[in-house]
Amino acid sequence: MGNNYIFSLTPTFTQGLVLGQLSILVLLALVLKYLFFIPPESETETVPFHPLSKSNPSWHQDVKEDDKDSIPEQESAHWFNILARQVVEVYRAKLQNNLTGYEGIEVARRKIEDHANNLRPRGFLAIHSVDLGMSAPKLSNARVVNDNDGDSAPTTIEFDMSYTDTISVSLSTSYLFNYPMSSFARLPVSLTISLSLFESKVTLVPPSPASAAPVLTISLPQDFTLNLKTTSLMGSRAMLRDVPKLHELIEYQVRKVLALRGTWKVILPGMGSLATVQQEIEKEQAASKEQG
């Protein structure tokens, strides 16, 4: 009689296999129902999530009056990133005389080489190739650091900036030895310098109406992050490749230039001349030296 039932107290191999498959299906159904699916009666009670922001009508209900001051005032810098990219693209185009492809890159290479040789003896440095990059600095976390609100101190706005690109330059030059006599020997040096990462805060100070030459001031702090990649070859016959000290020297010099020239003053159209702004800068430098 036991043979008329599917299962018995002593199941066969086939009965055990069927029982195992059924238990897995039941377990799978329970997991899906209680862990992933929402019961039908609770679907109408689902409340969408809204980020906590001042544009949210529940802002004043969700945030206590005592806690409002502890929430940082940060605005999106997406609009500024679009503007910055357009500005960078204009500079790239003008550096290439509005040409594209190899012709444009060759024009930019010659311009950079001419500018570099104007700072050094003619023919001292040769630029072999340049990469003007494809990206632009990205700003985020715009915030008002100092809101004058009637105070005499200028309003200060800060951004967090990050720049990663393919910008690079390949060049060759030589190190001149003047010992034991003038122009005793030259050490050929070939370099390729490329940017890996540049991160920094950017401070923006709007022009002051009380200034004789109102300018928009953009500045970088001293504690920025700069990562350069350098490949090098030194020597004519016996080659020294990727000398670490040379990499450290190049990165140090680039940091030094950025630190010294990390402040830009933009003259407002019709509000002053370059000579007037230079006089104002000289006064500020003299005042800072006296304070120092």
mmCIF file of C-alpha atoms in Angstrom:
data_model
loop_
_atom_site.group_PDB
_atom_site.id
_atom_site.type_symbol
_atom_site.label_atom_id
_atom_site.label_comp_id
_atom_site.label_asym_id
_atom_site.label_seq_id
_atom_site.Cartn_x
_atom_site.Cartn_y
_atom_site.Cartn_z
ATOM 1 C CA MET A 1 0.000 0.000 0.000
ATOM 2 C CA GLY A 2 2.939 2.234 0.649
ATOM 3 C CA ASN A 3 3.729 2.059 -3.049
ATOM 4 C CA ASN A 4 0.577 4.135 -3.840
ATOM 5 C CA TYR A 5 2.120 7.300 -2.197
ATOM 6 C CA ILE A 6 4.844 9.561 -3.548
ATOM 7 C CA PHE A 7 6.653 9.825 -0.185
ATOM 8 C CA SER A 8 7.176 7.284 2.536
ATOM 9 C CA LEU A 9 9.006 7.180 5.858
ATOM 10 C CA THR A 10 11.904 5.639 4.008
ATOM 11 C CA PRO A 11 12.077 7.744 0.796
ATOM 12 C CA THR A 12 13.831 6.497 -2.280
ATOM 13 C CA PHE A 13 16.519 8.467 -4.128
ATOM 14 C CA THR A 14 13.932 9.931 -6.522
ATOM 15 C CA GLN A 15 11.661 10.999 -3.650
ATOM 16 C CA GLY A 16 14.582 12.698 -1.878
ATOM 17 C CA LEU A 17 15.554 14.559 -5.036
ATOM 18 C CA VAL A 18 12.008 15.880 -5.546
ATOM 19 C CA LEU A 19 11.763 16.907 -1.880
ATOM 20 C CA GLY A 20 15.056 18.797 -2.095
ATOM 21 C CA GLN A 21 13.974 20.718 -5.200
ATOM 22 C CA LEU A 22 10.660 21.688 -3.606
ATOM 23 C CA SER A 23 12.378 22.954 -0.438
ATOM 24 C CA ILE A 24 14.731 25.151 -2.499
ATOM 25 C CA LEU A 25 11.773 26.632 -4.419
ATOM 26 C CA VAL A 26 9.906 27.398 -1.184
ATOM 27 C CA LEU A 27 12.988 29.018 0.365
ATOM 28 C CA LEU A 28 13.556 31.111 -2.784
ATOM 29 C CA ALA A 29 9.926 32.283 -2.741
ATOM 30 C CA LEU A 30 10.193 33.348 0.911
ATOM 31 C CA VAL A 31 13.430 35.259 0.299
ATOM 32 C CA LEU A 32 11.970 37.137 -2.674
ATOM 33 C CA LYS A 33 8.755 37.964 -0.861
ATOM 34 C CA TYR A 34 10.151 39.260 2.409
ATOM 35 C CA LEU A 35 13.507 40.719 1.336
ATOM 36 C CA PHE A 36 12.975 42.206 -2.129
ATOM 37 C CA PHE A 37 9.269 42.689 -2.776
ATOM 38 C CA ILE A 38 6.921 45.250 -1.186
ATOM 39 C CA PRO A 39 3.495 44.017 0.009
ATOM 40 C CA PRO A 40 0.686 45.357 -2.227
ATOM 41 C CA GLU A 41 -1.093 47.080 0.655
ATOM 42 C CA SER A 42 2.015 49.148 1.514
ATOM 43 C CA GLU A 43 2.777 50.418 -2.013
ATOM 44 C CA THR A 44 0.548 53.461 -1.615
ATOM 45 C CA GLU A 45 2.329 54.386 1.612
ATOM 46 C CA THR A 46 5.783 54.586 0.048
ATOM 47 C CA VAL A 47 7.225 58.096 0.509
ATOM 48 C CA PRO A 48 9.858 59.247 -1.998
ATOM 49 C CA PHE A 49 13.148 60.490 -0.597
ATOM 50 C CA HIS A 50 13.930 64.187 -1.003
ATOM 51 C CA PRO A 51 17.413 65.509 -0.239
ATOM 52 C CA LEU A 52 17.551 67.912 2.639
ATOM 53 C CA SER A 53 17.841 71.332 1.056
ATOM 54 C CA LYS A 54 16.482 74.803 1.465
ATOM 55 C CA SER A 55 14.315 74.276 -1.628
ATOM 56 C CA ASN A 56 12.537 71.415 0.147
ATOM 57 C CA PRO A 57 9.299 72.660 1.806
ATOM 58 C CA SER A 58 9.960 70.393 4.792
ATOM 59 C CA TRP A 59 13.305 72.084 5.478
ATOM 60 C CA HIS A 60 12.036 74.106 8.393
ATOM 61 C CA GLN A 61 10.145 71.118 9.776
ATOM 62 C CA ASP A 62 13.017 68.660 9.607
ATOM 63 C CA VAL A 63 15.801 70.930 10.803
ATOM 64 C CA LYS A 64 15.694 72.451 14.215
ATOM 65 C CA GLU A 65 16.400 76.131 14.538
ATOM 66 C CA ASP A 66 19.483 75.409 16.648
ATOM 67 C CA ASP A 67 20.952 73.080 13.999
ATOM 68 C CA LYS A 68 20.672 75.336 10.931
ATOM 69 C CA ASP A 69 23.980 77.068 11.559
ATOM 70 C CA SER A 70 25.848 73.754 11.654
ATOM 71 C CA ILE A 71 24.893 72.850 8.061
ATOM 72 C CA PRO A 72 27.550 74.151 5.603
ATOM 73 C CA GLU A 73 26.439 76.543 2.899
ATOM 74 C CA GLN A 74 27.509 74.713 -0.271
ATOM 75 C CA GLU A 75 26.301 75.330 -3.777
ATOM 76 C CA SER A 76 26.734 73.354 -6.955
ATOM 77 C CA ALA A 77 29.567 74.550 -9.199
ATOM 78 C CA HIS A 78 28.265 72.754 -12.294
ATOM 79 C CA TRP A 79 27.528 76.028 -14.080
ATOM 80 C CA PHE A 80 31.050 77.277 -13.326
ATOM 81 C CA ASN A 81 32.583 74.057 -14.661
ATOM 82 C CA ILE A 82 30.750 74.563 -17.960
ATOM 83 C CA LEU A 83 32.086 78.122 -18.131
ATOM 84 C CA ALA A 84 35.637 77.010 -17.211
ATOM 85 C CA ARG A 85 35.640 74.329 -19.912
ATOM 86 C CA GLN A 86 34.570 76.877 -22.523
ATOM 87 C CA VAL A 87 37.335 79.262 -21.436
ATOM 88 C CA VAL A 88 39.974 76.500 -21.601
ATOM 89 C CA GLU A 89 38.749 75.448 -25.040
ATOM 90 C CA VAL A 90 39.112 79.041 -26.283
ATOM 91 C CA TYR A 91 42.722 79.181 -25.031
ATOM 92 C CA ARG A 92 43.503 75.851 -26.694
ATOM 93 C CA ALA A 93 41.998 77.029 -29.975
ATOM 94 C CA LYS A 94 43.877 80.348 -29.937
ATOM 95 C CA LEU A 95 47.141 78.620 -29.073
ATOM 96 C CA GLN A 96 46.643 76.509 -32.219
ATOM 97 C CA ASN A 97 45.510 79.472 -34.366
ATOM 98 C CA ASN A 98 42.093 77.813 -34.592
ATOM 99 C CA LEU A 99 43.627 74.900 -36.512
ATOM 100 C CA THR A 100 42.914 71.253 -35.729
ATOM 101 C CA GLY A 101 44.830 68.008 -35.904
ATOM 102 C CA TYR A 102 48.564 67.899 -36.520
ATOM 103 C CA GLU A 103 48.699 71.427 -37.959
ATOM 104 C CA GLY A 104 47.196 72.935 -34.835
ATOM 105 C CA ILE A 105 49.479 70.970 -32.495
ATOM 106 C CA GLU A 106 52.520 72.014 -34.548
ATOM 107 C CA VAL A 107 51.541 75.682 -34.276
ATOM 108 C CA ALA A 108 51.185 75.336 -30.509
ATOM 109 C CA ARG A 109 54.543 73.557 -30.282
ATOM 110 C CA ARG A 110 56.330 76.356 -32.136
ATOM 111 C CA LYS A 111 54.698 79.032 -29.969
ATOM 112 C CA ILE A 112 55.719 77.279 -26.758
ATOM 113 C CA GLU A 113 59.256 76.740 -28.061
ATOM 114 C CA ASP A 114 59.609 80.409 -29.068
ATOM 115 C CA HIS A 115 58.344 81.571 -25.684
ATOM 116 C CA ALA A 116 60.725 79.251 -23.824
ATOM 117 C CA ASN A 117 63.722 80.411 -25.884
ATOM 118 C CA ASN A 118 62.837 84.044 -25.258
ATOM 119 C CA LEU A 119 63.480 83.342 -21.581
ATOM 120 C CA ARG A 120 66.724 81.475 -22.286
ATOM 121 C CA PRO A 121 69.499 81.760 -24.898
ATOM 122 C CA ARG A 122 68.185 81.024 -28.393
ATOM 123 C CA GLY A 123 68.407 77.330 -29.239
ATOM 124 C CA PHE A 124 68.989 76.369 -25.632
ATOM 125 C CA LEU A 125 65.764 74.360 -25.505
ATOM 126 C CA ALA A 126 63.876 72.374 -28.149
ATOM 127 C CA ILE A 127 60.234 71.379 -27.817
ATOM 128 C CA HIS A 128 59.574 68.103 -29.634
ATOM 129 C CA SER A 129 55.885 67.563 -28.901
ATOM 130 C CA VAL A 130 53.052 68.949 -26.798
ATOM 131 C CA ASP A 131 49.698 67.640 -25.651
ATOM 132 C CA LEU A 132 47.267 70.411 -24.750
ATOM 133 C CA GLY A 133 44.905 68.004 -23.031
ATOM 134 C CA MET A 134 41.188 67.429 -23.422
ATOM 135 C CA SER A 135 39.778 68.265 -20.010
ATOM 136 C CA ALA A 136 39.462 71.303 -17.753
ATOM 137 C CA PRO A 137 39.712 71.971 -14.008
ATOM 138 C CA LYS A 138 36.614 70.829 -12.123
ATOM 139 C CA LEU A 139 35.267 72.866 -9.226
ATOM 140 C CA SER A 140 33.023 71.631 -6.445
ATOM 141 C CA ASN A 141 31.729 72.588 -2.991
ATOM 142 C CA ALA A 142 31.334 76.293 -3.617
ATOM 143 C CA ARG A 143 30.939 78.047 -0.283
ATOM 144 C CA VAL A 144 30.959 81.527 1.214
ATOM 145 C CA VAL A 145 33.791 81.683 3.734
ATOM 146 C CA ASN A 146 33.428 85.321 4.712
ATOM 147 C CA ASP A 147 30.180 87.146 4.003
ATOM 148 C CA ASN A 148 30.776 90.816 4.734
ATOM 149 C CA ASP A 149 27.062 91.617 5.214
ATOM 150 C CA GLY A 150 27.920 95.249 5.818
ATOM 151 C CA ASP A 151 31.325 94.498 7.309
ATOM 152 C CA SER A 152 34.487 96.098 5.929
ATOM 153 C CA ALA A 153 36.113 92.722 5.204
ATOM 154 C CA PRO A 154 35.680 91.571 1.589
ATOM 155 C CA THR A 155 33.434 88.657 0.760
ATOM 156 C CA THR A 156 35.448 85.468 0.166
ATOM 157 C CA ILE A 157 34.231 82.456 -1.817
ATOM 158 C CA GLU A 158 36.033 79.112 -1.889
ATOM 159 C CA PHE A 159 35.934 76.176 -4.290
ATOM 160 C CA ASP A 160 37.573 72.755 -4.256
ATOM 161 C CA MET A 161 39.382 72.209 -7.541
ATOM 162 C CA SER A 162 40.616 69.001 -9.142
ATOM 163 C CA TYR A 163 42.397 68.758 -12.490
ATOM 164 C CA THR A 164 43.385 65.519 -14.204
ATOM 165 C CA ASP A 165 44.348 65.611 -17.869
ATOM 166 C CA THR A 166 46.714 64.338 -20.563
ATOM 167 C CA ILE A 167 48.579 67.642 -20.805
ATOM 168 C CA SER A 168 52.297 67.042 -21.419
ATOM 169 C CA VAL A 169 55.422 68.426 -23.077
ATOM 170 C CA SER A 170 58.487 66.633 -24.467
ATOM 171 C CA LEU A 171 61.706 68.626 -24.730
ATOM 172 C CA SER A 172 65.453 68.377 -24.937
ATOM 173 C CA THR A 173 68.107 70.672 -23.555
ATOM 174 C CA SER A 174 71.580 70.412 -22.087
ATOM 175 C CA TYR A 175 73.295 71.151 -18.826
ATOM 176 C CA LEU A 176 76.350 73.357 -19.322
ATOM 177 C CA PHE A 177 79.457 72.727 -17.193
ATOM 178 C CA ASN A 178 81.632 75.826 -16.705
ATOM 179 C CA TYR A 179 84.275 74.078 -14.607
ATOM 180 C CA PRO A 180 87.252 73.903 -14.855
ATOM 181 C CA MET A 181 86.720 76.383 -17.721
ATOM 182 C CA SER A 182 83.838 78.145 -19.438
ATOM 183 C CA SER A 183 81.666 75.841 -21.591
ATOM 184 C CA PHE A 184 83.808 72.870 -20.602
ATOM 185 C CA ALA A 185 81.137 70.271 -21.420
ATOM 186 C CA ARG A 186 77.442 69.800 -22.091
ATOM 187 C CA LEU A 187 75.226 67.063 -20.703
ATOM 188 C CA PRO A 188 72.283 66.310 -23.046
ATOM 189 C CA VAL A 189 68.942 65.944 -21.258
ATOM 190 C CA SER A 190 65.656 64.725 -22.772
ATOM 191 C CA LEU A 191 62.455 65.073 -20.763
ATOM 192 C CA THR A 192 58.766 64.324 -20.986
ATOM 193 C CA ILE A 193 56.693 66.011 -18.289
ATOM 194 C CA SER A 194 53.007 65.197 -17.909
ATOM 195 C CA LEU A 195 50.360 66.122 -15.382
ATOM 196 C CA SER A 196 48.860 63.359 -13.253
ATOM 197 C CA LEU A 197 46.860 65.353 -10.698
ATOM 198 C CA PHE A 198 46.467 68.891 -9.458
ATOM 199 C CA GLU A 199 44.186 69.567 -6.491
ATOM 200 C CA SER A 200 43.754 72.767 -4.571
ATOM 201 C CA LYS A 201 41.335 75.162 -2.982
ATOM 202 C CA VAL A 202 40.520 78.206 -5.064
ATOM 203 C CA THR A 203 39.701 81.483 -3.346
ATOM 204 C CA LEU A 204 37.689 84.091 -5.194
ATOM 205 C CA VAL A 205 37.398 87.648 -3.884
ATOM 206 C CA PRO A 206 34.979 89.969 -5.719
ATOM 207 C CA PRO A 207 36.090 93.514 -6.531
ATOM 208 C CA SER A 208 35.755 96.203 -3.874
ATOM 209 C CA PRO A 209 33.833 99.370 -4.814
ATOM 210 C CA ALA A 210 36.272 101.392 -2.684
ATOM 211 C CA SER A 211 39.280 100.272 -4.742
ATOM 212 C CA ALA A 212 40.826 102.680 -7.246
ATOM 213 C CA ALA A 213 41.058 99.817 -9.748
ATOM 214 C CA PRO A 214 38.428 97.183 -8.931
ATOM 215 C CA VAL A 215 39.657 93.691 -9.779
ATOM 216 C CA LEU A 216 38.426 90.136 -9.350
ATOM 217 C CA THR A 217 41.070 88.217 -7.386
ATOM 218 C CA ILE A 218 41.598 84.480 -7.862
ATOM 219 C CA SER A 219 44.234 82.815 -5.712
ATOM 220 C CA LEU A 220 45.604 79.396 -4.747
ATOM 221 C CA PRO A 221 46.882 78.466 -1.282
ATOM 222 C CA GLN A 222 50.387 77.160 -0.650
ATOM 223 C CA ASP A 223 49.271 73.645 0.350
ATOM 224 C CA PHE A 224 48.082 72.392 -3.048
ATOM 225 C CA THR A 225 48.577 68.841 -4.343
ATOM 226 C CA LEU A 226 50.708 68.435 -7.470
ATOM 227 C CA ASN A 227 51.607 65.083 -8.998
ATOM 228 C CA LEU A 228 53.770 65.112 -12.115
ATOM 229 C CA LYS A 229 55.044 62.189 -14.156
ATOM 230 C CA THR A 230 58.550 62.637 -15.541
ATOM 231 C CA THR A 231 60.534 60.432 -17.894
ATOM 232 C CA SER A 232 64.111 61.425 -18.610
ATOM 233 C CA LEU A 233 67.287 60.447 -20.445
ATOM 234 C CA MET A 234 70.641 61.979 -19.577
ATOM 235 C CA GLY A 235 73.921 61.561 -21.461
ATOM 236 C CA SER A 236 75.038 61.048 -25.038
ATOM 237 C CA ARG A 237 76.420 57.506 -25.028
ATOM 238 C CA ALA A 238 75.961 56.101 -21.529
ATOM 239 C CA MET A 239 72.308 56.919 -20.840
ATOM 240 C CA LEU A 240 70.865 57.552 -17.377
ATOM 241 C CA ARG A 241 67.147 56.866 -17.391
ATOM 242 C CA ASP A 242 64.479 58.405 -15.093
ATOM 243 C CA VAL A 243 66.787 59.924 -12.497
ATOM 244 C CA PRO A 244 64.716 60.473 -9.286
ATOM 245 C CA LYS A 245 66.606 63.638 -8.304
ATOM 246 C CA LEU A 246 65.776 65.209 -11.649
ATOM 247 C CA HIS A 247 62.085 64.469 -11.132
ATOM 248 C CA GLU A 248 62.218 66.049 -7.665
ATOM 249 C CA LEU A 249 63.956 69.138 -9.049
ATOM 250 C CA ILE A 250 61.383 69.641 -11.815
ATOM 251 C CA GLU A 251 58.420 69.201 -9.479
ATOM 252 C CA TYR A 252 59.996 71.583 -6.972
ATOM 253 C CA GLN A 253 60.446 74.268 -9.635
ATOM 254 C CA VAL A 254 56.856 73.890 -10.870
ATOM 255 C CA ARG A 255 55.566 74.139 -7.299
ATOM 256 C CA LYS A 256 57.682 77.242 -6.767
ATOM 257 C CA VAL A 257 56.286 78.965 -9.859
ATOM 258 C CA LEU A 258 52.693 78.143 -8.897
ATOM 259 C CA ALA A 259 53.276 79.407 -5.366
ATOM 260 C CA LEU A 260 54.819 82.672 -6.578
ATOM 261 C CA ARG A 261 52.273 83.261 -9.330
ATOM 262 C CA GLY A 262 49.260 81.654 -7.705
ATOM 263 C CA THR A 263 47.268 84.889 -7.592
ATOM 264 C CA TRP A 264 45.518 86.361 -10.615
ATOM 265 C CA LYS A 265 43.794 89.725 -10.738
ATOM 266 C CA VAL A 266 41.191 90.213 -13.442
ATOM 267 C CA ILE A 267 40.603 93.841 -14.408
ATOM 268 C CA LEU A 268 36.954 94.713 -14.839
ATOM 269 C CA PRO A 269 36.298 96.265 -18.277
ATOM 270 C CA GLY A 270 36.137 100.039 -18.080
ATOM 271 C CA MET A 271 37.038 100.087 -14.382
ATOM 272 C CA GLY A 272 40.781 100.592 -14.522
ATOM 273 C CA SER A 273 43.998 100.178 -16.441
ATOM 274 C CA LEU A 274 46.825 97.692 -16.171
ATOM 275 C CA ALA A 275 49.160 100.389 -14.826
ATOM 276 C CA THR A 276 46.715 101.297 -12.056
ATOM 277 C CA VAL A 277 46.318 97.653 -11.046
ATOM 278 C CA GLN A 278 50.096 97.195 -10.960
ATOM 279 C CA GLN A 279 50.379 100.184 -8.642
ATOM 280 C CA GLU A 280 47.758 98.686 -6.345
ATOM 281 C CA ILE A 281 49.625 95.352 -6.313
ATOM 282 C CA GLU A 282 52.891 97.099 -5.446
ATOM 283 C CA LYS A 283 51.179 98.882 -2.555
ATOM 284 C CA GLU A 284 49.782 95.581 -1.262
ATOM 285 C CA GLN A 285 53.197 93.919 -1.501
ATOM 286 C CA ALA A 286 54.862 96.820 0.327
ATOM 287 C CA ALA A 287 52.234 96.687 3.070
ATOM 288 C CA SER A 288 52.641 92.927 3.480
ATOM 289 C CA LYS A 289 56.446 93.318 3.771
ATOM 290 C CA GLU A 290 56.019 95.942 6.486
ATOM 291 C CA GLN A 291 53.671 93.639 8.394
ATOM 292 C CA GLY A 292 56.066 90.736 7.950
#
